[in-house]
Coordinates of N, CA and C in Angstrom, one line a residue:
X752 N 213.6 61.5 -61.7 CA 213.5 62.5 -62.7 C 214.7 63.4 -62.7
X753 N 215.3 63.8 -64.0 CA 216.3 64.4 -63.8 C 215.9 66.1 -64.2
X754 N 216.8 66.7 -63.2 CA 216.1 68.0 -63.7 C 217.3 68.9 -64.1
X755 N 217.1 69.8 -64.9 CA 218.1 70.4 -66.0 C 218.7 71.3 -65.1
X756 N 220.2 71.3 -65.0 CA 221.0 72.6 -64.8 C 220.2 74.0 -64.6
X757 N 220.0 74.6 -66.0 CA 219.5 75.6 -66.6 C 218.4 76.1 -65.7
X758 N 217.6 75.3 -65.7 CA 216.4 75.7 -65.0 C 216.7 75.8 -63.3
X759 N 217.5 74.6 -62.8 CA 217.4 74.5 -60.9 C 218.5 75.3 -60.5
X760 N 219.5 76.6 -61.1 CA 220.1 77.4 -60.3 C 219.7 78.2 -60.4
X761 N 218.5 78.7 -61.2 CA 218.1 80.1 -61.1 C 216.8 79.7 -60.5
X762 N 216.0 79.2 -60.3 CA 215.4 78.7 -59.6 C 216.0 78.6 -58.0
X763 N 216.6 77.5 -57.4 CA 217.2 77.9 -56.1 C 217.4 79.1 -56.0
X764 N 218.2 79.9 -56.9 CA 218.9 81.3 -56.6 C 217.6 82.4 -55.9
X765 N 216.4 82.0 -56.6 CA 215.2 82.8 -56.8 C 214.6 82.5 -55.6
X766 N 214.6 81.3 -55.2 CA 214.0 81.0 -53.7 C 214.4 81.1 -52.6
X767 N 216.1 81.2 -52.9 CA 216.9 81.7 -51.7 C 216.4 83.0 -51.4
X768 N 216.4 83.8 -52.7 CA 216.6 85.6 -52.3 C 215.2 85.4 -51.9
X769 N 214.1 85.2 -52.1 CA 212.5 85.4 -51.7 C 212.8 84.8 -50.0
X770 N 213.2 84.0 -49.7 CA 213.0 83.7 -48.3 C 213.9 84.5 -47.2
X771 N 214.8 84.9 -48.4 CA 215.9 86.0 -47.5 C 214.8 87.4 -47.2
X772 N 214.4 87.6 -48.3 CA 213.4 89.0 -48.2 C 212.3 88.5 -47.1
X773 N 211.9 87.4 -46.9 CA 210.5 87.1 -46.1 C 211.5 87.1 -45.1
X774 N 212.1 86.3 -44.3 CA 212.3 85.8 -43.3 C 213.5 87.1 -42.3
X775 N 214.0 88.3 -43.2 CA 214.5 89.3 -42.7 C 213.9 90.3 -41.7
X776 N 212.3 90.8 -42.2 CA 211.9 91.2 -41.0 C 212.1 90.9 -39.7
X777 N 212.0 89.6 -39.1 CA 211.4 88.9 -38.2 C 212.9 88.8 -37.8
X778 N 214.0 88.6 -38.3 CA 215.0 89.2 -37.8 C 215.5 90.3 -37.1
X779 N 215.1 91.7 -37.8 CA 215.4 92.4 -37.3 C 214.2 93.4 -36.3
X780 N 213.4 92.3 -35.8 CA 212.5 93.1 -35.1 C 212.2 93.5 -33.8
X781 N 213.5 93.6 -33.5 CA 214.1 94.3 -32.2 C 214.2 95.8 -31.8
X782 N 213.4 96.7 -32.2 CA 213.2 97.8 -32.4 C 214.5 98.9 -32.6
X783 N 214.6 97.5 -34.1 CA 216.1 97.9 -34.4 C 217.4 98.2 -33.9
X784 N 217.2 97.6 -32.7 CA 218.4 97.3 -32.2 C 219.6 96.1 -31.9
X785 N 220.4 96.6 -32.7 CA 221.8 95.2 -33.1 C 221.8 94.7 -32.0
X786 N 223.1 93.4 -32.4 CA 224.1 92.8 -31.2 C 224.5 93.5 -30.6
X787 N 225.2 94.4 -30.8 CA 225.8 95.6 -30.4 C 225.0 96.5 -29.5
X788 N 223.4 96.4 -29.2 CA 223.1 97.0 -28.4 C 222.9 98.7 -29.0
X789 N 222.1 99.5 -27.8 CA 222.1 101.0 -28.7 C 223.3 101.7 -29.4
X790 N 223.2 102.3 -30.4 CA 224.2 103.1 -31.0 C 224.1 104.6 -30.7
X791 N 225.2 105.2 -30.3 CA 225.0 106.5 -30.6 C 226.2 107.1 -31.0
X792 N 226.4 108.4 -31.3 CA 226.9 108.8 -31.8 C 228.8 108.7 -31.7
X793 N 229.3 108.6 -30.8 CA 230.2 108.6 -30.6 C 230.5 107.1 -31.6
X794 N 229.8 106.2 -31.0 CA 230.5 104.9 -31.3 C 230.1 104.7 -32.9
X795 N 229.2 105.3 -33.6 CA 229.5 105.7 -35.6 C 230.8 106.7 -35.7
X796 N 231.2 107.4 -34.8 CA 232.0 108.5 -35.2 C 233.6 107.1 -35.3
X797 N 233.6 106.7 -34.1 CA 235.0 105.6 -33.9 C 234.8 104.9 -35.0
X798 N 233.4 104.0 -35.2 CA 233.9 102.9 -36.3 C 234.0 103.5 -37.7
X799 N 234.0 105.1 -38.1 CA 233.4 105.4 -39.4 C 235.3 105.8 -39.6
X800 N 236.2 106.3 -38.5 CA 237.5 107.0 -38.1 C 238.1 105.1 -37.8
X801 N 237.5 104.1 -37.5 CA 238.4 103.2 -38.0 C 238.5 102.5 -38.8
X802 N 237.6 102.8 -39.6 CA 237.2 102.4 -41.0 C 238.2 102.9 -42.2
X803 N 238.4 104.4 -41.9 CA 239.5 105.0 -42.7 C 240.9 105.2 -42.3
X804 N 241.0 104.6 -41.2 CA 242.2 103.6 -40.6 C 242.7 102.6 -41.2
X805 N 242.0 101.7 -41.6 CA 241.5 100.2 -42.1 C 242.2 100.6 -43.6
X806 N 241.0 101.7 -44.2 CA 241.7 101.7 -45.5 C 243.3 102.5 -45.9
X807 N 243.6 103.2 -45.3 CA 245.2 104.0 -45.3 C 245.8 103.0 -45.0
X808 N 246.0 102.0 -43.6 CA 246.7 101.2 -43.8 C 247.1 100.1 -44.7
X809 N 245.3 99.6 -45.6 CA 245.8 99.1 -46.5 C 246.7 99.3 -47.8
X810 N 246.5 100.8 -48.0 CA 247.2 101.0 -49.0 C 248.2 100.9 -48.7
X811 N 249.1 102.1 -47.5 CA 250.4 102.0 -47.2 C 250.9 100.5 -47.3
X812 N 250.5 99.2 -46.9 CA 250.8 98.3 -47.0 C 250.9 98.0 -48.1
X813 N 249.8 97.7 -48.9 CA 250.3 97.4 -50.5 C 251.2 98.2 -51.4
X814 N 251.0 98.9 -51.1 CA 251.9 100.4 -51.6 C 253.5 99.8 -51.3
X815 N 254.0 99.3 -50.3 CA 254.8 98.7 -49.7 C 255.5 97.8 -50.7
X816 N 254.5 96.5 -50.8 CA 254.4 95.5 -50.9 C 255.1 95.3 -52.9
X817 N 254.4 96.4 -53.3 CA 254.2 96.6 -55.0 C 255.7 97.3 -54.9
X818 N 256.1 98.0 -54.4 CA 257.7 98.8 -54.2 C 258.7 97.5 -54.1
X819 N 258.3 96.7 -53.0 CA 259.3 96.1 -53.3 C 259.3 94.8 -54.1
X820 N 257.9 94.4 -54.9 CA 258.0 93.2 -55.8 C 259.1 94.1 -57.1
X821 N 258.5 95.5 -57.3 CA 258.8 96.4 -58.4 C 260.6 96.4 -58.2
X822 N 261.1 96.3 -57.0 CA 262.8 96.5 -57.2 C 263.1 94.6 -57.4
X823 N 262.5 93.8 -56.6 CA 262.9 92.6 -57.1 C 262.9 92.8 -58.9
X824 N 261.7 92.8 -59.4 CA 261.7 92.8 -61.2 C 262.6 93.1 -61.3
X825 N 263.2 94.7 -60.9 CA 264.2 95.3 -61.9 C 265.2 94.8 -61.7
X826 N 265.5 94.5 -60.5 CA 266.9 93.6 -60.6 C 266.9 92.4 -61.0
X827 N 265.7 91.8 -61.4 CA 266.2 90.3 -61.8 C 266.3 90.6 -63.2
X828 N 265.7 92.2 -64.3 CA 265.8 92.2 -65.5 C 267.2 92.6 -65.4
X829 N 267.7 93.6 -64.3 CA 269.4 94.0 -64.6 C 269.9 93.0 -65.0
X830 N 270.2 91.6 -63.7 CA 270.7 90.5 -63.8 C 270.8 89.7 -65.2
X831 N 269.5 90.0 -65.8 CA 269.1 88.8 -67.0 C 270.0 89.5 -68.4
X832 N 270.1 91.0 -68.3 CA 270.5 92.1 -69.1 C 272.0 91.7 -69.2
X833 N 272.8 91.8 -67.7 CA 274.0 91.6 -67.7 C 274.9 90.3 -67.9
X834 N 273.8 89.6 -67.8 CA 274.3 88.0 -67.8 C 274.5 87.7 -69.6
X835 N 273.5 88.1 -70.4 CA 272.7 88.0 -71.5 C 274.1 88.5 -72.6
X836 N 274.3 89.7 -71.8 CA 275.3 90.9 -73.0 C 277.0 90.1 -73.2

């Protein structure tokens, strides 16, 4: 039997997310305690301070990165300008 596109990925899609919602409990029923073991405050304060570590660097980097794709352009338009004239 062949069964139609249309219908079998929303379908799987729909049985995935139902078994994710059932089968999550039973995961986390460790009286909510992670891999990681108890949390307290200090160690949200560190990961929340290197989180916004995480993101500054990424800009400064891109920020970087976009500078210097942006002087390659202009010099290859100088180049194409001066060659051109």
């Amino acid at each position: 039997m062949i069964v139609n596109r249309r219908i079998a990925v929303p379908v799987a899609a729909t049985l995935a997310a139902l078994s994710a919602l059932i089968l999550s409990p039973v995961a986390l029923g460790a009286d909510g305690e992670g891999t990681a073991g108890r949390i307290d405050d200090v160690y949200i304060t560190y990961f929340c301070f290197a989180v916004i570590a995480f993101f500054a660097v990424v800009v400064t980097v891109l920020s970087l990165i976009q500078g210097r794709l942006d002087a390659k352009k202009e010099q290859r338009r100088h180049d194409l300008d001066r060659f051109n004239s």
